[in-house]
mmCIF file of N, CA and C in Angstrom:
data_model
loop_
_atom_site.group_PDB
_atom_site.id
_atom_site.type_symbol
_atom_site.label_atom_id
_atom_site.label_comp_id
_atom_site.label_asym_id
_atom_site.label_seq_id
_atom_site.Cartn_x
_atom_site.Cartn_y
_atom_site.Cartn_z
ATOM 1 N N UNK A 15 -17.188 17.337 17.578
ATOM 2 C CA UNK A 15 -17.239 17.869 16.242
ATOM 3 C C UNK A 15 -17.273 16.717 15.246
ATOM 4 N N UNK A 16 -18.045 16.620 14.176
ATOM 5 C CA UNK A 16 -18.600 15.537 13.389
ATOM 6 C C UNK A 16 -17.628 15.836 12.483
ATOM 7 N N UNK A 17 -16.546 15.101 11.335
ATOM 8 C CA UNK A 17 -16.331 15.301 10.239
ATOM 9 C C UNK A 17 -16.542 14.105 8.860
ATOM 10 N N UNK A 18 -17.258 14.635 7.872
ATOM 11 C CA UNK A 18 -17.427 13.819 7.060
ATOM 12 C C UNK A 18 -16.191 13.359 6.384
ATOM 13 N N UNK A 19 -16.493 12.203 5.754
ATOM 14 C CA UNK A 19 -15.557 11.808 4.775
ATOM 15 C C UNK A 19 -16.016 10.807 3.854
ATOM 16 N N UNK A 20 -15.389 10.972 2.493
ATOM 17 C CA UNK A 20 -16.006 10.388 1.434
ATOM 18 C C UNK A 20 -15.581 9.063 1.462
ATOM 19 N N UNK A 21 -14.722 8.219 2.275
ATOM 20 C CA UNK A 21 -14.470 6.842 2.433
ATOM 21 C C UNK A 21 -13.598 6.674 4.118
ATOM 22 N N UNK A 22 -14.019 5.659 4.286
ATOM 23 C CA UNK A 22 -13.901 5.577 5.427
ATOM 24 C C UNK A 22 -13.259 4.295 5.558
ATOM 25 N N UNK A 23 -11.922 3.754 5.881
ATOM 26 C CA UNK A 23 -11.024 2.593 5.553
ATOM 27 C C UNK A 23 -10.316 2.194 7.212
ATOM 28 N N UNK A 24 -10.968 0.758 7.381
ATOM 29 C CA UNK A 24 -10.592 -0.084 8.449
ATOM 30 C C UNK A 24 -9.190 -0.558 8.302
ATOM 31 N N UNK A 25 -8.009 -0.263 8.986
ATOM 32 C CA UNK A 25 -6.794 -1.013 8.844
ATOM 33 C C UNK A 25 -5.687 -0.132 7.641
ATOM 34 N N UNK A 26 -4.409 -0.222 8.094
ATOM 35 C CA UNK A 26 -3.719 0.626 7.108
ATOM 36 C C UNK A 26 -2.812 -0.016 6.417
ATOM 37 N N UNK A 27 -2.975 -1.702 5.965
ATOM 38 C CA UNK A 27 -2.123 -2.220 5.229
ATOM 39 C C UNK A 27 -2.057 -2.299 3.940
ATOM 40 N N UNK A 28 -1.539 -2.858 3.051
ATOM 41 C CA UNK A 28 -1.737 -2.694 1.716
ATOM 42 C C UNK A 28 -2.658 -2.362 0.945
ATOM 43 N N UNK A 29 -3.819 -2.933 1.125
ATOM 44 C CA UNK A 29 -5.526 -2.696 0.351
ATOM 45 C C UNK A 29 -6.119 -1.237 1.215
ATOM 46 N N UNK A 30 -5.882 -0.764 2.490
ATOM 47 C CA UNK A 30 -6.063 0.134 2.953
ATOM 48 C C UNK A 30 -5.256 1.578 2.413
ATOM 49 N N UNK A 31 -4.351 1.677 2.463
ATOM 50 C CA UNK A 31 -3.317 2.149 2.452
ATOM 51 C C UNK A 31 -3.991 2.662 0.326
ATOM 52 N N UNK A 32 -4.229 1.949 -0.217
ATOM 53 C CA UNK A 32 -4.115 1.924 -1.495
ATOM 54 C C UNK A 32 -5.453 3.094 -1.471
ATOM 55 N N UNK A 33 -6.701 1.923 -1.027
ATOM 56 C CA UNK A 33 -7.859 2.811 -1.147
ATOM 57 C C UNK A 33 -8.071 3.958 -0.503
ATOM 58 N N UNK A 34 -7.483 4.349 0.213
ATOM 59 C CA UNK A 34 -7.346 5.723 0.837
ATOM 60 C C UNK A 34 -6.588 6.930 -0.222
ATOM 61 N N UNK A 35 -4.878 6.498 -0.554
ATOM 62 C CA UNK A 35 -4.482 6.998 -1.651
ATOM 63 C C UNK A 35 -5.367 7.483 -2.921
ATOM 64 N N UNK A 36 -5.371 6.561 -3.564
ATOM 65 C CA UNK A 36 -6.241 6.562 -4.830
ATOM 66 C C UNK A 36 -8.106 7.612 -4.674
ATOM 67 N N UNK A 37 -8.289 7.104 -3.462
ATOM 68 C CA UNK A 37 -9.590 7.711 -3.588
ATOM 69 C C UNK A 37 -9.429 9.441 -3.295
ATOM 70 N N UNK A 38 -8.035 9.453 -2.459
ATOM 71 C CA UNK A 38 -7.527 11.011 -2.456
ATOM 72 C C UNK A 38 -7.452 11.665 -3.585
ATOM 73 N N UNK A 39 -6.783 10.797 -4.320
ATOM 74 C CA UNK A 39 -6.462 11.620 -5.833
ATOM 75 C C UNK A 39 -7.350 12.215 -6.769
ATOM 76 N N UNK A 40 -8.687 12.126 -6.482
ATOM 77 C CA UNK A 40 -10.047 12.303 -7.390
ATOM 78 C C UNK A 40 -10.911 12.882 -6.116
ATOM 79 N N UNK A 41 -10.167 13.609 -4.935
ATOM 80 C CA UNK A 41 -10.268 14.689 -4.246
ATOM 81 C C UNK A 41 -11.882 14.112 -3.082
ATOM 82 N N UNK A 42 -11.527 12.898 -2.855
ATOM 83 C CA UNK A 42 -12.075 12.142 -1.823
ATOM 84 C C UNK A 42 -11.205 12.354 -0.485
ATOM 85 N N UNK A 43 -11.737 13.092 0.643
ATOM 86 C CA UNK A 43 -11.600 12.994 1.583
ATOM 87 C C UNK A 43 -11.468 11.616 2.162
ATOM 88 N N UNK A 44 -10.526 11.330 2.739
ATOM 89 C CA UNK A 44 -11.009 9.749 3.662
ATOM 90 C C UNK A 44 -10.306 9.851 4.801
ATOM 91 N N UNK A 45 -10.814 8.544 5.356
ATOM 92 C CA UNK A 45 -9.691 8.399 7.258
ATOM 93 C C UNK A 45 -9.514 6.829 7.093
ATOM 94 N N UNK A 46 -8.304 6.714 7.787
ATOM 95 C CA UNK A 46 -7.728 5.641 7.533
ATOM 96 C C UNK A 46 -8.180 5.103 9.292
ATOM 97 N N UNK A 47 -8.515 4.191 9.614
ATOM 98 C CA UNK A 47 -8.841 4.053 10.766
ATOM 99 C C UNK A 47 -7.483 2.514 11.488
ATOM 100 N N UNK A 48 -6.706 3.089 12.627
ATOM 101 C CA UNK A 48 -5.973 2.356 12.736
ATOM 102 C C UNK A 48 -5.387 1.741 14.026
ATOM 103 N N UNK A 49 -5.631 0.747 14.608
ATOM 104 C CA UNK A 49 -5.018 0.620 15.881
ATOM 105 C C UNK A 49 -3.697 1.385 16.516
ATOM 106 N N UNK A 50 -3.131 1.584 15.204
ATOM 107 C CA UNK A 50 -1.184 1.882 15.714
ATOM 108 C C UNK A 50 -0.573 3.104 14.251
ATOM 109 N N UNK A 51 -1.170 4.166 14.585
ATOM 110 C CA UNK A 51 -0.696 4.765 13.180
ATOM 111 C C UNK A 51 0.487 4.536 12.912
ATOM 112 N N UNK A 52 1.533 4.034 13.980
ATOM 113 C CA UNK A 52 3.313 3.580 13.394
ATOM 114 C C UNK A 52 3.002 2.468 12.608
ATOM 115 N N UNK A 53 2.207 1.618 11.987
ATOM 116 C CA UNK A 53 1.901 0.509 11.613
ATOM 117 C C UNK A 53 1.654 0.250 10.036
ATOM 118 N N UNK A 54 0.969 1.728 9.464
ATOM 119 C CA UNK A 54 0.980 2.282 8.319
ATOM 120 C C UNK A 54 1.693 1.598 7.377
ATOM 121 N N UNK A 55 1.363 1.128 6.001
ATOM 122 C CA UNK A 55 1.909 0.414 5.718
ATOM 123 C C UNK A 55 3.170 -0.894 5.997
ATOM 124 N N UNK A 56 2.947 -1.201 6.902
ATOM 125 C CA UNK A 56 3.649 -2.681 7.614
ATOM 126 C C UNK A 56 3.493 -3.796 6.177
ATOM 127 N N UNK A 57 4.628 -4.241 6.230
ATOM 128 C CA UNK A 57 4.671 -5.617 5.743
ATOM 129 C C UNK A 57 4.879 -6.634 6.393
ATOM 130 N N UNK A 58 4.025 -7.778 6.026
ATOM 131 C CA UNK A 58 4.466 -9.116 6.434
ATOM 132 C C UNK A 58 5.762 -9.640 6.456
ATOM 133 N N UNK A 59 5.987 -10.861 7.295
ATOM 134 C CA UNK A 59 7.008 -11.211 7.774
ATOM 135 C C UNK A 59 7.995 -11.691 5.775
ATOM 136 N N UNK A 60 7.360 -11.920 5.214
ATOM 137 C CA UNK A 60 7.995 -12.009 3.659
ATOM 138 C C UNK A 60 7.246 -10.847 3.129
ATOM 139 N N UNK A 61 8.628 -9.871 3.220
ATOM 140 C CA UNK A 61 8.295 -8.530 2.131
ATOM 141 C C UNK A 61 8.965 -8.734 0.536
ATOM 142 N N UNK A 62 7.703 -9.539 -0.312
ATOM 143 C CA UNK A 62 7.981 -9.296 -1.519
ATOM 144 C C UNK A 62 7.003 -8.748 -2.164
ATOM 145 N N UNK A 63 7.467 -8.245 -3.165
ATOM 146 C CA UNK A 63 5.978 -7.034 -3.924
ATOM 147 C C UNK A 63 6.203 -7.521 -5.403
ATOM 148 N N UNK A 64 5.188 -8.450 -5.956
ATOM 149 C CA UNK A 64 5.468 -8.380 -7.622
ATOM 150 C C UNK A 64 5.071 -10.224 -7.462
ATOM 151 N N UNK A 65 5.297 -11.291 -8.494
ATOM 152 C CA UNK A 65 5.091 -12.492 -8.495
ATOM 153 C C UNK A 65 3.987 -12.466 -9.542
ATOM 154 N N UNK A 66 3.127 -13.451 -9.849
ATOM 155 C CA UNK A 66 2.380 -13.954 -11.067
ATOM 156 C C UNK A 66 1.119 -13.365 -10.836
ATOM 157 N N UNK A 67 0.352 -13.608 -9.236
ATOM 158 C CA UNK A 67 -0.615 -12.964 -8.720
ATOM 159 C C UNK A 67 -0.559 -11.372 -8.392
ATOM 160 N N UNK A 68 -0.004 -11.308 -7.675
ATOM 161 C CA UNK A 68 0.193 -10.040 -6.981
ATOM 162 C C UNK A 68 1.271 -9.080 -7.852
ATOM 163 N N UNK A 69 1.601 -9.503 -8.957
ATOM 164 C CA UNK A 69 2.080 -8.773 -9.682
ATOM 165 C C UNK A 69 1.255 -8.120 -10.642
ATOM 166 N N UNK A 70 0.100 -8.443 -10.796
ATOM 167 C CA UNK A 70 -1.250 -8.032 -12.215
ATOM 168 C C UNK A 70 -1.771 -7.125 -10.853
ATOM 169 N N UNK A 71 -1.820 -7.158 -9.765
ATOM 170 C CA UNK A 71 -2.055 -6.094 -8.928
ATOM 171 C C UNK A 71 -1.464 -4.814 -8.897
ATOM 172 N N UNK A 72 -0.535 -5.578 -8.309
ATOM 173 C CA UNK A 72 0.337 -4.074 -8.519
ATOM 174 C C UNK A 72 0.743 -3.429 -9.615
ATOM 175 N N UNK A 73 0.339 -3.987 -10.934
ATOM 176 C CA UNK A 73 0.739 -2.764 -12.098
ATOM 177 C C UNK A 73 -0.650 -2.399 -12.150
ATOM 178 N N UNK A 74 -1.988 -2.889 -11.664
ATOM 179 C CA UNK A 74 -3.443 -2.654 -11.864
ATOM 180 C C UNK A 74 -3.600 -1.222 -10.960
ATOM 181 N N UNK A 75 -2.604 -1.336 -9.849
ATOM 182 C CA UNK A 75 -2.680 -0.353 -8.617
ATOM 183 C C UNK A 75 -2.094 0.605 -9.543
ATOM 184 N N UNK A 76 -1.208 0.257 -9.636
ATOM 185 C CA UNK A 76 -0.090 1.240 -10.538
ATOM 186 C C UNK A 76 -1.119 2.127 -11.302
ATOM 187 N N UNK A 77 -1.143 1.434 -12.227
ATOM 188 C CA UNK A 77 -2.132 2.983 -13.459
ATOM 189 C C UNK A 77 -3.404 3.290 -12.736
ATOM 190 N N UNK A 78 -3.945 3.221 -11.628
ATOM 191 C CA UNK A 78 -4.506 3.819 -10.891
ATOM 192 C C UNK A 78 -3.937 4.764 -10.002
ATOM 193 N N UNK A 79 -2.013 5.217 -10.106
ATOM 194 C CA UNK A 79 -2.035 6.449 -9.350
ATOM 195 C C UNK A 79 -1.550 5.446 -7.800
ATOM 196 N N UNK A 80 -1.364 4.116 -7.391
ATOM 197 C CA UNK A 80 -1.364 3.533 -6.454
ATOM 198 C C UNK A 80 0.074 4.009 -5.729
ATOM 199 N N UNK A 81 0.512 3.160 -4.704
ATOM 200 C CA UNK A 81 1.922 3.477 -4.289
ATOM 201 C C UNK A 81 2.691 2.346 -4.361
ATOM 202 N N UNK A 82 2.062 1.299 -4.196
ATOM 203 C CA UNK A 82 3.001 0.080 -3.976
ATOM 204 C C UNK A 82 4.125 -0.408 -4.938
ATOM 205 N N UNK A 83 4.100 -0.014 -6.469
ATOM 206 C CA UNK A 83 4.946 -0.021 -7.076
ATOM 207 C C UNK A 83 6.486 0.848 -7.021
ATOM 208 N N UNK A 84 5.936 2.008 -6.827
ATOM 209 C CA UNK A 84 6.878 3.050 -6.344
ATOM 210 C C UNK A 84 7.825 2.550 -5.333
ATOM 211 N N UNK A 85 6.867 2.748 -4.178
ATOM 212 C CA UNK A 85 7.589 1.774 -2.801
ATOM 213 C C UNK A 85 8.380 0.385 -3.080
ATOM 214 N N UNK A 86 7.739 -0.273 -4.219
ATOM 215 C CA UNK A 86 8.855 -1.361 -4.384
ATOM 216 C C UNK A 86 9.959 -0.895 -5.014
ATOM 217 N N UNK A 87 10.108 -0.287 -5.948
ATOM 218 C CA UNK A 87 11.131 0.047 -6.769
ATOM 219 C C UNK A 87 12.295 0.984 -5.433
ATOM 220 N N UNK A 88 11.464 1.864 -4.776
ATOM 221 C CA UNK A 88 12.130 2.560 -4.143
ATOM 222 C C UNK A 88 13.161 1.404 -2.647
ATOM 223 N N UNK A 89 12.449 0.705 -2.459
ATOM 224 C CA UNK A 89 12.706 0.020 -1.411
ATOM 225 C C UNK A 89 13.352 -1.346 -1.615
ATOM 226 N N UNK A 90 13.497 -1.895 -2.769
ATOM 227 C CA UNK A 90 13.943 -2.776 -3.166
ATOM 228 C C UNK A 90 15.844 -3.301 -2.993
ATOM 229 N N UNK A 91 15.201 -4.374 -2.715
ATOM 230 C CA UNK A 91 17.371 -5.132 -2.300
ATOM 231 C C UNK A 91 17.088 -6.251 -3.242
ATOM 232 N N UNK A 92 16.511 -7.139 -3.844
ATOM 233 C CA UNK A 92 16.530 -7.587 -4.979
ATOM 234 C C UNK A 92 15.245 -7.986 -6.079
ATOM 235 N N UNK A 93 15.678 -7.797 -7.136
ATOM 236 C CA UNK A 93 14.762 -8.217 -8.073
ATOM 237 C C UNK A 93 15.206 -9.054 -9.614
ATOM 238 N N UNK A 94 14.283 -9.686 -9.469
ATOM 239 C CA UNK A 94 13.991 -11.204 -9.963
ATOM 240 C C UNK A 94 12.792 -11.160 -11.055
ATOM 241 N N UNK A 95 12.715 -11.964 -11.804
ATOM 242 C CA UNK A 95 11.856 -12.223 -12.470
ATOM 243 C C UNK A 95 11.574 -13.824 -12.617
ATOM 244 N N UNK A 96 10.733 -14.099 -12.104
ATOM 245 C CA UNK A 96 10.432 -15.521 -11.640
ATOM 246 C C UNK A 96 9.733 -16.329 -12.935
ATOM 247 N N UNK A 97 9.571 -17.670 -13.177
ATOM 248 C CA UNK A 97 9.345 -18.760 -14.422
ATOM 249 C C UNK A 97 9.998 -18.203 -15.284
ATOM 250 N N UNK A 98 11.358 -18.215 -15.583
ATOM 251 C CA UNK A 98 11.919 -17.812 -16.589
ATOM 252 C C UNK A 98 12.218 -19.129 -17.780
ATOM 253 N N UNK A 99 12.065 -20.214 -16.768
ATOM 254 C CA UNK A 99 12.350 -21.540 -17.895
ATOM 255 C C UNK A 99 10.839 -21.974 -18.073
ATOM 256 N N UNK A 100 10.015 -20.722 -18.176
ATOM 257 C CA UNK A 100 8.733 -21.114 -18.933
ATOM 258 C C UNK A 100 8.543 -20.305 -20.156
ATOM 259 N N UNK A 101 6.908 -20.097 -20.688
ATOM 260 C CA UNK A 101 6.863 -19.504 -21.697
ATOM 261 C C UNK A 101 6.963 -17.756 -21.102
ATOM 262 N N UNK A 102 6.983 -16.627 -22.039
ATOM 263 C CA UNK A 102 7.215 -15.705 -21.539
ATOM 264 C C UNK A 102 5.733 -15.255 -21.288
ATOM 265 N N UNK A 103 4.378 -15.553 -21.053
ATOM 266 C CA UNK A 103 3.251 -15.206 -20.873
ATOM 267 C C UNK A 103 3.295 -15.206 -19.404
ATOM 268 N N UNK A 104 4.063 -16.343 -18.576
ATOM 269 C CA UNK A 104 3.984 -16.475 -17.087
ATOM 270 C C UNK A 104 5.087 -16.035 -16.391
ATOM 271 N N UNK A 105 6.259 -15.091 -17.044
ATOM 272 C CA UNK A 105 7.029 -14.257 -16.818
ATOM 273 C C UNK A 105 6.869 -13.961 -15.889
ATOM 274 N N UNK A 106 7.292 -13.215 -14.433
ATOM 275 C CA UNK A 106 6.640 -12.014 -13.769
ATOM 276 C C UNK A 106 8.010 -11.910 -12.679
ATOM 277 N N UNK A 107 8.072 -10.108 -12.943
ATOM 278 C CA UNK A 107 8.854 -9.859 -12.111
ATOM 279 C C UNK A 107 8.407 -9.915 -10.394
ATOM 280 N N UNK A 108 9.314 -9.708 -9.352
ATOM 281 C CA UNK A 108 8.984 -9.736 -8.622
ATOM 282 C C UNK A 108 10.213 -9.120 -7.310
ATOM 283 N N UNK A 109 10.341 -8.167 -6.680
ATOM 284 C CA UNK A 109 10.859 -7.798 -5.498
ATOM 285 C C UNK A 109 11.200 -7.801 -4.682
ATOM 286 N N UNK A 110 12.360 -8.459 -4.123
ATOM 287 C CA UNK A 110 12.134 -8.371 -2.399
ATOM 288 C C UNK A 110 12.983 -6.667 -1.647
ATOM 289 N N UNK A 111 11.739 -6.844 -0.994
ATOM 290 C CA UNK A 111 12.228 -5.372 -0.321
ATOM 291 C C UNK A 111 12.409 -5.477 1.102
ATOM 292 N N UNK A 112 13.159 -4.024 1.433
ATOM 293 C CA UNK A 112 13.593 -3.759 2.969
ATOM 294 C C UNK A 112 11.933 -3.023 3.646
ATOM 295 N N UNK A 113 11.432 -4.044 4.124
ATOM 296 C CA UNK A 113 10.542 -3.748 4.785
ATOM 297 C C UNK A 113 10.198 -2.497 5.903
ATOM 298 N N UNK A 114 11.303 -1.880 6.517
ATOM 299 C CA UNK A 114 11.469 -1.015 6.805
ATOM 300 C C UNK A 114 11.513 0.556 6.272
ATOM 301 N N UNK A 115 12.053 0.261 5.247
ATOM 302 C CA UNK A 115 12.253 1.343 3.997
ATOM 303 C C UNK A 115 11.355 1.612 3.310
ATOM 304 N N UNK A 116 10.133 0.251 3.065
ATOM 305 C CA UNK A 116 8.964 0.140 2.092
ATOM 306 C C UNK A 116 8.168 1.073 3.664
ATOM 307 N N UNK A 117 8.245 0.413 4.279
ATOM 308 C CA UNK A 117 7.316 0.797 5.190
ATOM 309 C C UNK A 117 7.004 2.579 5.711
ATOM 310 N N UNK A 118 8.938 3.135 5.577
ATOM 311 C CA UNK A 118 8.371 4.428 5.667
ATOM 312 C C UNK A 118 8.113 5.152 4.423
ATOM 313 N N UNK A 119 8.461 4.641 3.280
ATOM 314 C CA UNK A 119 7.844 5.493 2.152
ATOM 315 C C UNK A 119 6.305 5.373 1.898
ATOM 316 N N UNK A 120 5.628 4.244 2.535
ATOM 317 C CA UNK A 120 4.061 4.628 1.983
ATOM 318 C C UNK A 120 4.157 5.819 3.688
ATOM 319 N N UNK A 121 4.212 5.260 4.856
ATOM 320 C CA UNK A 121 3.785 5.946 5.835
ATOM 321 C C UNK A 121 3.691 7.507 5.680
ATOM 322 N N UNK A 122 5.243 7.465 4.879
ATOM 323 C CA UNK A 122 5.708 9.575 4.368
ATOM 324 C C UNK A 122 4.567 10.009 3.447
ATOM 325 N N UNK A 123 4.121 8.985 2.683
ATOM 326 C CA UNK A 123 3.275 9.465 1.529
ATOM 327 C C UNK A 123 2.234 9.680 1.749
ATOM 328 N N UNK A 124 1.497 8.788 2.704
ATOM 329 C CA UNK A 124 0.207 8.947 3.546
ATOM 330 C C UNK A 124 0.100 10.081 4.261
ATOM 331 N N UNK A 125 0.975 10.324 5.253
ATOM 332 C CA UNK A 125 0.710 11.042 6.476
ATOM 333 C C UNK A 125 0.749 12.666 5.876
ATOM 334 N N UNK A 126 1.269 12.566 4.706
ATOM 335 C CA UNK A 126 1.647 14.047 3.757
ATOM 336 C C UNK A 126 0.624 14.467 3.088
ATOM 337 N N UNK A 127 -0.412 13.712 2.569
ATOM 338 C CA UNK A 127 -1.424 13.669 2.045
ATOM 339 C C UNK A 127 -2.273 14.276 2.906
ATOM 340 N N UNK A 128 -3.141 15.789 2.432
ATOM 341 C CA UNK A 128 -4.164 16.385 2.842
ATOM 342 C C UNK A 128 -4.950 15.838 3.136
ATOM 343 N N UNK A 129 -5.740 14.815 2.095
ATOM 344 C CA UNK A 129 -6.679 14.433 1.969
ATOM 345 C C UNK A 129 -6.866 13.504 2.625
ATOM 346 N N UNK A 130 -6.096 12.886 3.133
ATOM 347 C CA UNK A 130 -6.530 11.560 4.310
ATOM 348 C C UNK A 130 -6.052 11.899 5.914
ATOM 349 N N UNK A 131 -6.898 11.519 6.457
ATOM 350 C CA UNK A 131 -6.656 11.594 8.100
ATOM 351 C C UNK A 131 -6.404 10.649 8.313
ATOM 352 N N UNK A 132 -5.844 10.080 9.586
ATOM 353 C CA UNK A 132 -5.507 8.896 10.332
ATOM 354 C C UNK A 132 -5.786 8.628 11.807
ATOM 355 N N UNK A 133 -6.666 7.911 11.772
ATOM 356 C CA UNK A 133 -7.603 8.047 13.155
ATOM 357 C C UNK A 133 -7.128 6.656 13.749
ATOM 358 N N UNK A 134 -6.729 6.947 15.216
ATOM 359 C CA UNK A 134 -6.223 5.792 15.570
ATOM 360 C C UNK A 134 -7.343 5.016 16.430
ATOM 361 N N UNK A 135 -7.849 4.380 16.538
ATOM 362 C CA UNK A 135 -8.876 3.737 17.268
ATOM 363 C C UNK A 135 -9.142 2.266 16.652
ATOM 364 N N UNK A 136 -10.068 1.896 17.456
ATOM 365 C CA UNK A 136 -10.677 0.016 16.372
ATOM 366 C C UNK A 136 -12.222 0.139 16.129
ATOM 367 N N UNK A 137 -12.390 0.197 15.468
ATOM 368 C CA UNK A 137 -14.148 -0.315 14.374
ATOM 369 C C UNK A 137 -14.519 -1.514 15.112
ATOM 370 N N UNK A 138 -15.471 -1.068 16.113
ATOM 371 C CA UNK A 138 -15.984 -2.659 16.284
ATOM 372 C C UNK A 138 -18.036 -3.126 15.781
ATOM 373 N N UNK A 139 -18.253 -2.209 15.250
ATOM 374 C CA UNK A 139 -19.163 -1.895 14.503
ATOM 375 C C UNK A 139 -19.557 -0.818 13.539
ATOM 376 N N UNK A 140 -20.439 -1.061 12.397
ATOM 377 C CA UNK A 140 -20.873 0.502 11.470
ATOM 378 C C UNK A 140 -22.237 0.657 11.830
ATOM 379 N N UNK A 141 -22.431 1.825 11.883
ATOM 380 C CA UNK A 141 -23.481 2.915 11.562
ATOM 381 C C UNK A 141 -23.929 3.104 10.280
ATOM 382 N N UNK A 142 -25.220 2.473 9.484
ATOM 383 C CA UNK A 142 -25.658 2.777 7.854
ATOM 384 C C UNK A 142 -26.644 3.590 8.561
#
């Protein structure tokens, strides 16, 4: 049985995980395609969410409806706001979270979601 879907996403880590979300919300079908669906949002061995870079992300994710902000706030054991003995333009907060905790709140949020499937397998080529 063939099923379409309006995006089709290799890997379920952060950038996966996001574009699957988000593209749900504006009623895009997608499949998350994944070696290990327990794997679902996994963080790296340093789970911090926020910093100078990756902080203009995640509020960018953010007003797009994203999760990773949520999940930090929700999952969070400390927060910081890093260059503070600079000017306040290079300000930026930043998170460290229980990776475990981050990890099952996107997984709950995903797997709850209608709109995305989770196909466990590996992409070793596409079909255009």
């Amino acid at each position: 049985m063939k099923q379409t879907y309006g995006l089709i996403v290799v890997g379920g880590g952060h950038a996966g995980v996001e574009a699957a979300n988000i593209s749900s919300k504006i009623g895009c079908k997608a499949a998350i395609v994944t070696m290990d669906k327990n794997s679902i949002g996994r963080m790296s061995c340093n789970p911090a969410i926020g910093g100078v870079a990756k902080g203009q992300i995640v509020r960018e994710i953010d007003v797009l409806g994203g999760l990773m902000g949520g999940a930090a706030d929700y999952s969070g054991l400390q927060f910081k706001t890093l260059n503070k003995s600079k000017g306040r333009s290079v300000w930026s907060p930043r998170a460290q979270t229980d990776k475990r905790v981050y990890e099952r709140y996107i997984s709950n949020k995903i797997l709850k979601n209608k709109n995305i499937e989770i196909i466990t397998g590996e992409v070793v080529s596409l079909l255009i």
